[in-house]
mmCIF file of C-alpha atoms in Angstrom:
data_model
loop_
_atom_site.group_PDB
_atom_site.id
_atom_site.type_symbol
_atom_site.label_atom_id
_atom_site.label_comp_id
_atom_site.label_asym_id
_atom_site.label_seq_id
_atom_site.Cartn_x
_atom_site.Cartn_y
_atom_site.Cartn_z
ATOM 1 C CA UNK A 1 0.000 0.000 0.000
ATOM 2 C CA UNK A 2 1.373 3.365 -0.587
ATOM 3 C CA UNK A 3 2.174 5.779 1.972
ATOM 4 C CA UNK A 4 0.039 8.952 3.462
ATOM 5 C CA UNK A 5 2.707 11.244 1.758
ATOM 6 C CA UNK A 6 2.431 9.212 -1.687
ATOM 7 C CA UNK A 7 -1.306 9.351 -1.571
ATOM 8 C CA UNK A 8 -1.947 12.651 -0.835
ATOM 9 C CA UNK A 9 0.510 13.680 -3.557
ATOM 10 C CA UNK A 10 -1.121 11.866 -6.001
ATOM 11 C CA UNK A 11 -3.832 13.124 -4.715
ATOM 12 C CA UNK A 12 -3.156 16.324 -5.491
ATOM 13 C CA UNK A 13 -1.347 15.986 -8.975
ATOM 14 C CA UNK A 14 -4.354 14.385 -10.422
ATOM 15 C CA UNK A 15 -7.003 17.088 -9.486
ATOM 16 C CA UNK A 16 -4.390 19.705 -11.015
ATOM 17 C CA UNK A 17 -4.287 17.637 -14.025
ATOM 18 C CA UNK A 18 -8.457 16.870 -14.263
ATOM 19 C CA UNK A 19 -8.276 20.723 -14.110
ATOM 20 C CA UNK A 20 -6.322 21.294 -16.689
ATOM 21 C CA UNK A 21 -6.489 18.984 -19.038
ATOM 22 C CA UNK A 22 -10.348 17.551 -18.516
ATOM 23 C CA UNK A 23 -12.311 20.872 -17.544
ATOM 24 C CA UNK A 24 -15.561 19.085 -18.475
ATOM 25 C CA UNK A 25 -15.017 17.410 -15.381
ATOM 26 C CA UNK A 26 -14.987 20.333 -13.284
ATOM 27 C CA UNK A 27 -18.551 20.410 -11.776
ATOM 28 C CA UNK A 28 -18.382 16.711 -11.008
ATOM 29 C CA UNK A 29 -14.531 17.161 -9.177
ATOM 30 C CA UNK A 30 -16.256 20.490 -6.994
ATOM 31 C CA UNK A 31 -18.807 18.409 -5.464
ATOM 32 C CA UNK A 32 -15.854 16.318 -4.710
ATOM 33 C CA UNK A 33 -13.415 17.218 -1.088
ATOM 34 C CA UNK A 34 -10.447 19.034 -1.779
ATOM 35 C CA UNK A 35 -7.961 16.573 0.604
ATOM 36 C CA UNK A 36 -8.242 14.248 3.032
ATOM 37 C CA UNK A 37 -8.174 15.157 7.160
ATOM 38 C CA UNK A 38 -5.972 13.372 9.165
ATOM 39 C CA UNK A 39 -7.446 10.644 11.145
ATOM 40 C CA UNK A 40 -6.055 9.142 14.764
ATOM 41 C CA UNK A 41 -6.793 5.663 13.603
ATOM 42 C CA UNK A 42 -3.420 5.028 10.544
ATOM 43 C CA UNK A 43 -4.724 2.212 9.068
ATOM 44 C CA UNK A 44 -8.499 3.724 8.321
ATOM 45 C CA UNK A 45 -6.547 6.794 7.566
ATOM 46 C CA UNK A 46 -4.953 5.192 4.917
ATOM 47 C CA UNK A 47 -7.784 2.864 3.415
ATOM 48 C CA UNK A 48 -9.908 6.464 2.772
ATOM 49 C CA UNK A 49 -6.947 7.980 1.395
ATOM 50 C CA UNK A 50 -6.526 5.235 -1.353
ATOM 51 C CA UNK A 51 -10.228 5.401 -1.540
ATOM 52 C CA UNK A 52 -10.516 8.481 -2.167
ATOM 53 C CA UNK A 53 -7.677 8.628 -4.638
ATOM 54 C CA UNK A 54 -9.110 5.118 -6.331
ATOM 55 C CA UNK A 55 -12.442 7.658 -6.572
ATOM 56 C CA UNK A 56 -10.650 10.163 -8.619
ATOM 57 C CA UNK A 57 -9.345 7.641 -10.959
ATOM 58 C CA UNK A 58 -12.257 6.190 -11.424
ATOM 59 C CA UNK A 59 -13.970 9.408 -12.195
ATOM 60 C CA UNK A 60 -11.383 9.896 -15.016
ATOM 61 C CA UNK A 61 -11.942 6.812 -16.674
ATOM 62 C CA UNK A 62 -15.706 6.513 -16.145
ATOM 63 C CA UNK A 63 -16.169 10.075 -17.828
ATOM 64 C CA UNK A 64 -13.174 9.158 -20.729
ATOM 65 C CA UNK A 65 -15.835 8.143 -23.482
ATOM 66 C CA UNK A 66 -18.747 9.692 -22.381
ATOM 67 C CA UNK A 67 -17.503 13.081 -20.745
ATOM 68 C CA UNK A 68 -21.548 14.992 -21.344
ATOM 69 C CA UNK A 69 -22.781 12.540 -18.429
ATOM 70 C CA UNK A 70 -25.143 15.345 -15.714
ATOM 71 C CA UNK A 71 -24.089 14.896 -11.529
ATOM 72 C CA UNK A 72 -27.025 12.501 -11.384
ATOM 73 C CA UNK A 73 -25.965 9.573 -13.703
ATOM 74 C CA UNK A 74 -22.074 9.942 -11.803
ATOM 75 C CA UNK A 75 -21.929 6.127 -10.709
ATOM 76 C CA UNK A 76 -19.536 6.488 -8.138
ATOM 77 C CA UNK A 77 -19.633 6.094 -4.906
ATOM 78 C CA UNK A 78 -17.482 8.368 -2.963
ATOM 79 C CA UNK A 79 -16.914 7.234 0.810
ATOM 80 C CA UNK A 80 -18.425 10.653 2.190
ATOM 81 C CA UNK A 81 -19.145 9.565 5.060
ATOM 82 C CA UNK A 82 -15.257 8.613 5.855
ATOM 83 C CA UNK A 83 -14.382 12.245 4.525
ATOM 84 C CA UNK A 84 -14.882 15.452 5.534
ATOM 85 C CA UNK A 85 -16.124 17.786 2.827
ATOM 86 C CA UNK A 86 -14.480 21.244 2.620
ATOM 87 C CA UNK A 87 -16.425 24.367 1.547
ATOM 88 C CA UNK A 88 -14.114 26.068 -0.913
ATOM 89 C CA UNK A 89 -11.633 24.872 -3.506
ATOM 90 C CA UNK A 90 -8.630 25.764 -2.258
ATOM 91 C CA UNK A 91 -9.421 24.967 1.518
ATOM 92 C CA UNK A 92 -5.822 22.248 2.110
ATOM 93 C CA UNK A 93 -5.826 20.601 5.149
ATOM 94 C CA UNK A 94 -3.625 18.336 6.965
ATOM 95 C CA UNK A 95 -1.482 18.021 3.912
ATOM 96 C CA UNK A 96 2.297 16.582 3.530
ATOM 97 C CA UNK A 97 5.488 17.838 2.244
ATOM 98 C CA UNK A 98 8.764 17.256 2.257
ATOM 99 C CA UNK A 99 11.603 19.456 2.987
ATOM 100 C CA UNK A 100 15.258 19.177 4.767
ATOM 101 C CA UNK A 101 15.045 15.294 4.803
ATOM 102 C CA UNK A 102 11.750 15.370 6.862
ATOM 103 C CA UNK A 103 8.384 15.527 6.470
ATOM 104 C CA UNK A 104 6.002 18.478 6.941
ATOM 105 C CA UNK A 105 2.601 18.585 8.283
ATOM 106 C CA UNK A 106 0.142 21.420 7.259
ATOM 107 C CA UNK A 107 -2.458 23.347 7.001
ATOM 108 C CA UNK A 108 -3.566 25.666 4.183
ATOM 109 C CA UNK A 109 -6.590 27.671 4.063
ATOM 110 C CA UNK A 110 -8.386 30.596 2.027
ATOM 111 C CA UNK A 111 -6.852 32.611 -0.807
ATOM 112 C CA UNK A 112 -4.513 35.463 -0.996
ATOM 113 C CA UNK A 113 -1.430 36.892 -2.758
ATOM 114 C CA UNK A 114 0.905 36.910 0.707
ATOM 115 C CA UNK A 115 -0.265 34.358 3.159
ATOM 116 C CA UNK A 116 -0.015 34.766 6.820
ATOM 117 C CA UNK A 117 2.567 31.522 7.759
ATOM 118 C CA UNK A 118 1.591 30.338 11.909
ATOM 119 C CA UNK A 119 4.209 28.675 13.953
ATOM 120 C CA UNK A 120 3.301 26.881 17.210
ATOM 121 C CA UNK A 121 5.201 27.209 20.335
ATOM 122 C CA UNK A 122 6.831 24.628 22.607
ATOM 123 C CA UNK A 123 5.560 21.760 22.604
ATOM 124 C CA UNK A 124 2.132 22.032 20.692
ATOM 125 C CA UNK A 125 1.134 21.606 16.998
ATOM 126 C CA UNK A 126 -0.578 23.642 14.104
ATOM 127 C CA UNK A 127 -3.733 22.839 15.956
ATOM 128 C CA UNK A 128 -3.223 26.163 19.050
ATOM 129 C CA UNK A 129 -4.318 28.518 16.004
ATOM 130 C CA UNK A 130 -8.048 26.854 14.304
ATOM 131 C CA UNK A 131 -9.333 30.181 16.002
ATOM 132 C CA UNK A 132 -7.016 32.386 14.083
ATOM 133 C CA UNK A 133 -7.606 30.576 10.903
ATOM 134 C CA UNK A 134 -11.643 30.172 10.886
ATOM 135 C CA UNK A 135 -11.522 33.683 11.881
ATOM 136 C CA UNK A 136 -8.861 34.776 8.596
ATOM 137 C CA UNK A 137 -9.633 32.148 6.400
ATOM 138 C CA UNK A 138 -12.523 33.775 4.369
ATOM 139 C CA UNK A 139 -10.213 36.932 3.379
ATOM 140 C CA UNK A 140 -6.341 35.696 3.427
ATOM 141 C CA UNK A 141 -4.669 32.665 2.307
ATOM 142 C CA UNK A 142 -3.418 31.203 5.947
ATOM 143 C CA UNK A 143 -0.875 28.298 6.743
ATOM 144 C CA UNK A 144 -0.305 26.784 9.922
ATOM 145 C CA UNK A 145 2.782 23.928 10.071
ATOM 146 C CA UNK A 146 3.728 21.795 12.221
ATOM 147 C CA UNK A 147 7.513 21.616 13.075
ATOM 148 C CA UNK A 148 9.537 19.252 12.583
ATOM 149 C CA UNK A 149 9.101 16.642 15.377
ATOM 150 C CA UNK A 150 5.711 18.649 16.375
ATOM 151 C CA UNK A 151 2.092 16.850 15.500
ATOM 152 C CA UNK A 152 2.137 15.104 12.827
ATOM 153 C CA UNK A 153 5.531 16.308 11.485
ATOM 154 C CA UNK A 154 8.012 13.411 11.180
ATOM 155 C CA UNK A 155 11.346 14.021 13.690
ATOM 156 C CA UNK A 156 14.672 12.640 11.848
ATOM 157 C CA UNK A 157 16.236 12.453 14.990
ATOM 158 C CA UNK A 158 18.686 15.443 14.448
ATOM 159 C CA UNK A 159 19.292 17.800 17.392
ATOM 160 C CA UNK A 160 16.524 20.170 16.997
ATOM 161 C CA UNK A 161 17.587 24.241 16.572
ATOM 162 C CA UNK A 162 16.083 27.642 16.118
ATOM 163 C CA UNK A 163 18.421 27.554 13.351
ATOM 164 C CA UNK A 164 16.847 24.183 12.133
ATOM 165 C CA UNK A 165 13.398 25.077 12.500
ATOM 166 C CA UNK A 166 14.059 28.608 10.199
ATOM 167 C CA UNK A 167 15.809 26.691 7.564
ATOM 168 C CA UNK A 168 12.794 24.387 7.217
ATOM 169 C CA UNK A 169 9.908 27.087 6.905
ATOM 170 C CA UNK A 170 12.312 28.530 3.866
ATOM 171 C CA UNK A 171 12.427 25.299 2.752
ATOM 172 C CA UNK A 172 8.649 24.896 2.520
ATOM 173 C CA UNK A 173 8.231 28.430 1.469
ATOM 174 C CA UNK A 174 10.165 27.454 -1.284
ATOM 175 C CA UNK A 175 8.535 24.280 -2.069
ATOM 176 C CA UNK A 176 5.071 25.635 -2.092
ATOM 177 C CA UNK A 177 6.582 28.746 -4.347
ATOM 178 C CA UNK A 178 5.845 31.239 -1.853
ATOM 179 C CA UNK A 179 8.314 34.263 -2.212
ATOM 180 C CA UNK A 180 7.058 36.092 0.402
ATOM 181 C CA UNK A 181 4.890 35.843 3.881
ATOM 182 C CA UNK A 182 3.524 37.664 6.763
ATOM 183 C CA UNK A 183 5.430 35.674 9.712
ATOM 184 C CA UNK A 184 3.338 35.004 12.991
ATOM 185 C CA UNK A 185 4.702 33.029 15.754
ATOM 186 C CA UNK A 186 3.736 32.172 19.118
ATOM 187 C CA UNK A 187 6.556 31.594 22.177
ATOM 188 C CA UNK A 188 9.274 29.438 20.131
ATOM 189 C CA UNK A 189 7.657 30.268 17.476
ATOM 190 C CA UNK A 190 8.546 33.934 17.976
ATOM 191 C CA UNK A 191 11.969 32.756 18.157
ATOM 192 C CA UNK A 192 11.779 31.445 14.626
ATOM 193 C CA UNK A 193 10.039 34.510 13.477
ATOM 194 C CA UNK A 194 12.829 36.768 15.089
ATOM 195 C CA UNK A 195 15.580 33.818 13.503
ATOM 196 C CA UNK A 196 14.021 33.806 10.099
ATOM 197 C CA UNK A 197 13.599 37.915 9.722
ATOM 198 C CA UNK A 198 16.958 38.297 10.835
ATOM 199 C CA UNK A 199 18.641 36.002 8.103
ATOM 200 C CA UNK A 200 16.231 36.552 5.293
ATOM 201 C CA UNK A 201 14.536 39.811 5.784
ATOM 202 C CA UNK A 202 13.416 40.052 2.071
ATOM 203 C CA UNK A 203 11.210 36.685 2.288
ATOM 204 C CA UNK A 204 8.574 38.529 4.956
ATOM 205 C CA UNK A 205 6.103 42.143 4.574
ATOM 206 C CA UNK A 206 4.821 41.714 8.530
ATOM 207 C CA UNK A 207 5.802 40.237 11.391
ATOM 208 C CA UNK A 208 3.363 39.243 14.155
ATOM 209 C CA UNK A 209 5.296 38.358 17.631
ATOM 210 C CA UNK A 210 3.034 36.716 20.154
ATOM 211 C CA UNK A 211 3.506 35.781 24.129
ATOM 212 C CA UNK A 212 7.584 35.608 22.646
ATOM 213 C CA UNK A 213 10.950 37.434 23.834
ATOM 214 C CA UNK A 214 14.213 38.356 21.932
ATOM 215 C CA UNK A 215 16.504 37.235 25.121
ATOM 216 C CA UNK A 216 18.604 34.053 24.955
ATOM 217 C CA UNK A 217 18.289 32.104 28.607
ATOM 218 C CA UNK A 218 19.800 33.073 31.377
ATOM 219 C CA UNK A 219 22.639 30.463 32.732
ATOM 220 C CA UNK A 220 20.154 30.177 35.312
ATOM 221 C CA UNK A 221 17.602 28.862 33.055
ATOM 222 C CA UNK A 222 19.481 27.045 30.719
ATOM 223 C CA UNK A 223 21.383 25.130 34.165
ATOM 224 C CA UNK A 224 17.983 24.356 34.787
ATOM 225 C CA UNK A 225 16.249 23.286 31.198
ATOM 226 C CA UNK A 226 19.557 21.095 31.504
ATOM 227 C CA UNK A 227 18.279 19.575 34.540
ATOM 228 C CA UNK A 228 15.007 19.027 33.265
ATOM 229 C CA UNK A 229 16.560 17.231 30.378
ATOM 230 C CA UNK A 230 18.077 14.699 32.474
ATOM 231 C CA UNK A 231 14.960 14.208 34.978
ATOM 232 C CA UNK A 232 13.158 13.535 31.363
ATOM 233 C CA UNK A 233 16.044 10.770 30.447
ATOM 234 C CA UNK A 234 15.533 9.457 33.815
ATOM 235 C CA UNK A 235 12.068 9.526 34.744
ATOM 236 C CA UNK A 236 10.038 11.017 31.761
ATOM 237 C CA UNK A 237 8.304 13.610 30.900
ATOM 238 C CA UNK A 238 4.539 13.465 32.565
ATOM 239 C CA UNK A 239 5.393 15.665 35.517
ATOM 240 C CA UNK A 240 7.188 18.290 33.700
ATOM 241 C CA UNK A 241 4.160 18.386 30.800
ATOM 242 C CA UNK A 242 1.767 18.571 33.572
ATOM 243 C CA UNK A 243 4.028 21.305 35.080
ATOM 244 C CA UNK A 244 4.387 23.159 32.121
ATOM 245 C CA UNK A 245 0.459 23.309 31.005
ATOM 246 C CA UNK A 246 -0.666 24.315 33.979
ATOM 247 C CA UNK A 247 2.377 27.298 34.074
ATOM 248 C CA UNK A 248 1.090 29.001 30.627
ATOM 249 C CA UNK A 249 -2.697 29.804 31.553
ATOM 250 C CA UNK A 250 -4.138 32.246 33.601
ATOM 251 C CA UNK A 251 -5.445 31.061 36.540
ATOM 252 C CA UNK A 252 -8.759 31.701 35.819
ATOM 253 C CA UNK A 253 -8.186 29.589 33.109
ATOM 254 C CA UNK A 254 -7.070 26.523 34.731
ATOM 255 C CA UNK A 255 -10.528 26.575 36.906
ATOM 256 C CA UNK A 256 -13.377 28.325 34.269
ATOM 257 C CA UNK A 257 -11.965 26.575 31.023
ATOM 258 C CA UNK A 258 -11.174 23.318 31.835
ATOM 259 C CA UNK A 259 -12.220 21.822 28.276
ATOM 260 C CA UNK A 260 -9.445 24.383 26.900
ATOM 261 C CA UNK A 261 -6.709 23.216 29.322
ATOM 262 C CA UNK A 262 -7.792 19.352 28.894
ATOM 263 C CA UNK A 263 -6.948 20.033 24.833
ATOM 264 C CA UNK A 264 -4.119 21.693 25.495
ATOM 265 C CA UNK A 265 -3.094 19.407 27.913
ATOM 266 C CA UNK A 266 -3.422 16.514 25.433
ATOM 267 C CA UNK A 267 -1.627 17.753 22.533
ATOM 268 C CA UNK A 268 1.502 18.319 24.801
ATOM 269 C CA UNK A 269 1.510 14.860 26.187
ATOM 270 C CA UNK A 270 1.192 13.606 22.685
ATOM 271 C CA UNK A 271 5.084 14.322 22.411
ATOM 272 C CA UNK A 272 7.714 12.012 22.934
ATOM 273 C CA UNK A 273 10.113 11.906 25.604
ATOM 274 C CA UNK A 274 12.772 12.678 23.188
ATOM 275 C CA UNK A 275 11.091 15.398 21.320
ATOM 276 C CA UNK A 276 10.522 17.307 24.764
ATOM 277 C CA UNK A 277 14.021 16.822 25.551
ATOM 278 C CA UNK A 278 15.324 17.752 22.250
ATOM 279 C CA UNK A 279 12.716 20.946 22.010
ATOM 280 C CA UNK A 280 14.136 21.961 25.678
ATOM 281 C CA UNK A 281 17.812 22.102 24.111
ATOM 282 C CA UNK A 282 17.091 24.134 21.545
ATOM 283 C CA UNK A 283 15.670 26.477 23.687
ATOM 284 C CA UNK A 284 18.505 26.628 25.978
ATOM 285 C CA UNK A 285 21.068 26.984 23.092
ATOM 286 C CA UNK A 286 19.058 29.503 20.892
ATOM 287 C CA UNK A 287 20.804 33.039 20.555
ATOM 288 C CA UNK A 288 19.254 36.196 21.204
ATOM 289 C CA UNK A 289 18.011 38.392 18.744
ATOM 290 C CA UNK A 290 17.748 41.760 21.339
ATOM 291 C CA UNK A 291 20.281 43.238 18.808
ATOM 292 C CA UNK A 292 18.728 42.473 15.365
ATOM 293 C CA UNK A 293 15.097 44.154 16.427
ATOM 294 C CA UNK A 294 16.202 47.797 15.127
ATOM 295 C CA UNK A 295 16.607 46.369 11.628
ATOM 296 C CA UNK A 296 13.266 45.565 11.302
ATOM 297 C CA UNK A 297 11.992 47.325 8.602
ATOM 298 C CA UNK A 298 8.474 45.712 8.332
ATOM 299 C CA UNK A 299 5.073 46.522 9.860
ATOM 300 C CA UNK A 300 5.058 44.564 13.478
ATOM 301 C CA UNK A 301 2.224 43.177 15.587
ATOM 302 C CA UNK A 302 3.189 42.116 19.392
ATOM 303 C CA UNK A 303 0.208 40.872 21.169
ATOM 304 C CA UNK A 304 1.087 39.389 24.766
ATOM 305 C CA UNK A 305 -1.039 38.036 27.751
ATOM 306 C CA UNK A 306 -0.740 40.218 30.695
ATOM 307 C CA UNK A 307 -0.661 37.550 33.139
ATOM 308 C CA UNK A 308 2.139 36.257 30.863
ATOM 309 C CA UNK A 309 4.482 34.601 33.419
ATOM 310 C CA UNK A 310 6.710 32.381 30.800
ATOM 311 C CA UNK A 311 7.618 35.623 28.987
ATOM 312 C CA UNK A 312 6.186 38.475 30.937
ATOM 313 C CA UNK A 313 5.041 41.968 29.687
ATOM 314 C CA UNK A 314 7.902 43.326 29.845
ATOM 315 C CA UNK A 315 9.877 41.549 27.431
ATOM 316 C CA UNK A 316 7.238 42.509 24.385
ATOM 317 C CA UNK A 317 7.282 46.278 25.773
ATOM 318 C CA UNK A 318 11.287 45.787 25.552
ATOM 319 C CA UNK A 319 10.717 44.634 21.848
ATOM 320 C CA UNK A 320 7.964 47.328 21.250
ATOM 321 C CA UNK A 321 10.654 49.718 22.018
ATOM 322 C CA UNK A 322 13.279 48.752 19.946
ATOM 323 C CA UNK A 323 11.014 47.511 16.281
ATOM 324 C CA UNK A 324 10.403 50.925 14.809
ATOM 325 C CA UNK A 325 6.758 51.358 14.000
ATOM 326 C CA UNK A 326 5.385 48.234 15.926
ATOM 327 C CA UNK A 327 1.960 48.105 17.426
ATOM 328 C CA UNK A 328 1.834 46.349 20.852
ATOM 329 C CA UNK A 329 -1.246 45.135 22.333
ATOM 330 C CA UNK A 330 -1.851 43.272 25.906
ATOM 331 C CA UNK A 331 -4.558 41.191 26.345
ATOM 332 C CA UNK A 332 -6.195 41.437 30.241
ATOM 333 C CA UNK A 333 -7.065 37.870 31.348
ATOM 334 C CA UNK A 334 -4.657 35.739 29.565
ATOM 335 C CA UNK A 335 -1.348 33.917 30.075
ATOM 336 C CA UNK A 336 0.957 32.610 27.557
ATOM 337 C CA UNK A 337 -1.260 31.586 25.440
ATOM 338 C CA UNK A 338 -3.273 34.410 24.888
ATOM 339 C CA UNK A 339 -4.603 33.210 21.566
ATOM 340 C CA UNK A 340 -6.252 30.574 23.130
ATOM 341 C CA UNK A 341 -7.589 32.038 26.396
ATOM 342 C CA UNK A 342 -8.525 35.262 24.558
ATOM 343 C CA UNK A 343 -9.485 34.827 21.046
ATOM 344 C CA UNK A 344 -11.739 37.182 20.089
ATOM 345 C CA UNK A 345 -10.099 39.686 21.482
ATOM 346 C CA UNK A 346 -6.505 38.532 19.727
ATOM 347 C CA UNK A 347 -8.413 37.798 16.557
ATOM 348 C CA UNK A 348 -9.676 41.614 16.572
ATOM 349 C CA UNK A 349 -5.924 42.703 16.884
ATOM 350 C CA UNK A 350 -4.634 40.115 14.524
ATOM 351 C CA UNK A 351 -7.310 40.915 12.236
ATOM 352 C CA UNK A 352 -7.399 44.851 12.291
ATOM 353 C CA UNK A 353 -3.105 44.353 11.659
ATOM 354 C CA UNK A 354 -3.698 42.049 9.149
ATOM 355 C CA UNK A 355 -6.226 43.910 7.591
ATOM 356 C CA UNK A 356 -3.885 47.300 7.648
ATOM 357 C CA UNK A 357 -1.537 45.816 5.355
ATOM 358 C CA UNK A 358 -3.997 45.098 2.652
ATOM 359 C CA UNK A 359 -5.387 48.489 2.520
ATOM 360 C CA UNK A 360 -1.784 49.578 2.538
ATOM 361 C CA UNK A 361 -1.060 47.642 -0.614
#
């Protein structure tokens, strides 16, 4: 049987070619989803994938001779139950790439000219921003990815780096032709944002900086990330994900939305032992970027919890100061992930920024 990544390949290439090359088969390959979703269960996953594919092939061949057939005489019988049908064309989700020798979960949503690119923080997935997406998706093209070793990204087994992560979002920016992007990243994801607009500037128009910092650790905190690390090798990592989930909401959070912490809760402990370990050394041996923030020559959004405690206030007023031009916004109520706790107020911020630049085009 062929794998996810061959399937939804093929997949793809053969709707771009019944597009091209068979446009009488448009208004039968519309009714039709645009990809597959991602299922927990591989092996189902799979068998609707092929099914799916087998669908398209057979929708090719059936309409070969006879290509005037109406909707109602289409014969086939398209597993819709299995599959989850998407409302617009270009509405990609949970698709596969490769890039860097590894392989790149994502999502992609809505149309637009420069999309808006979301990275996740340590240690969740694409999945912390469906609220920024449902709420941009009907105006802007927007991507969400999971890094590598994140979700459903695959994890070569390399030592994980800011440097790493940054050379595989160019990567994919490159592989799905995009030549330019408004960046928005969330904790370590602000550290790729920062990483990525300090060595290639001309790839990004915006930058959008959320519940982040510029600093590199302290010894302090790196001794102790260190420590962590080996308590990990030792023990595992349940009490320092239960720890850590519990340290990025506001405590009103933690007791009002329990169904938001029980999510969050499960996509950290869906990490590995080694990925946790590996994600904590990157953080402890990423550089600071403090010094790069007065070359920033692109419009700037940096939106932060107040009750931030992982990266307080201060550290986005300390960026605020030195990005010329940038907007900052707090956001009463919320922790470090303010996105989550708070999203329709983030969404109005992200939204009114987002919706600056296009007027401004």
């Amino acid at each position: 049987m062929k794998t996810e990544l061959e399937l939804n390949e093929l997949i793809l290439n053969l709707r771009k070619n019944i597009r091209e090359k068979k446009p009488e088969l448009l208004k039968f390959l519309d009714e039709m989803p645009v990809t597959i979703p991602y299922e927990e269960n591989p092996p189902k996953h799979l068998k609707t994938l092929a099914s799916f594919y087998e669908s398209l092939v057979a929708l090719v061949e059936e309409h070969k001779n006879d290509p005037a057939k109406s909707a109602s005489e289409n014969s086939l019988n398209i597993p819709l139950t299995e599959i989850v049908i998407m409302e617009q064309e270009n509405l990609y989700q949970n698709l596969m790439t490769e890039v860097n020798n590894t392989t790149i979960s994502y999502k992609d949503v809505g149309k637009g000219d420069v999309p808006i690119v979301f990275l996740h923080g340590f240690p969740f997935d694409k999945s912390m921003w469906k609220g920024q997406i449902d709420r941009l998706k009907d105006s802007n093209r927007v991507i969400a990815i999971d890094l590598r070793g994140f979700g459903k990204s695959t994890d070569e087994k390399s030592p994980l780096s800011m440097d790493l992560f940054g050379d595989d979002l160019i990567a994919f920016l490159d592989k799905l032709n995009i030549e330019k992007a408004i960046i928005c990243g969330l904790s370590m994801g602000g550290y790729i944002a920062l990483n990525v607009i300090q060595r290639f500037p001309e790839r990004f128009t915006a930058l959008v900086l959320c519940d982040t910092q510029c600093i590199a650790d302290s010894a302090e905190v790196r001794e102790k990330r260190n420590e962590t690390i080996e308590q990990i090798n030792q023990e595992g990592a349940d009490a320092f994900k239960e720890k850590f989930v519990t340290s990025v909401f506001h405590p009103d959070s933690l007791v009002y939305k329990t169904e938001l912490v029980d999510s969050l809760r499960n996509i950290v402990f869906a990490n590995s032992n080694e990925i946790i370990s590996a994600g904590l050394m990157a953080l402890a041996e990423r550089s600071e970027t403090c010094s790069t923030l007065e070359k920033i020559r692109v419009p700037t959004l940096i939106i932060c919890g107040r009750q931030d405690e992982v990266t307080p206030l201060a550290q986005s007023e300390l960026m605020h100061e030195r990005i010329r031009g940038s907007i900052l916004k707090v956001i009463d109520n919320a922790g470090h992930v303010s996105n989550l706790e708070q999203p329709d107020e983030f969404n109005k911020h992200l939204a009114e920024f987002v919706n600056s630049l296009n007027t401004s085009l």
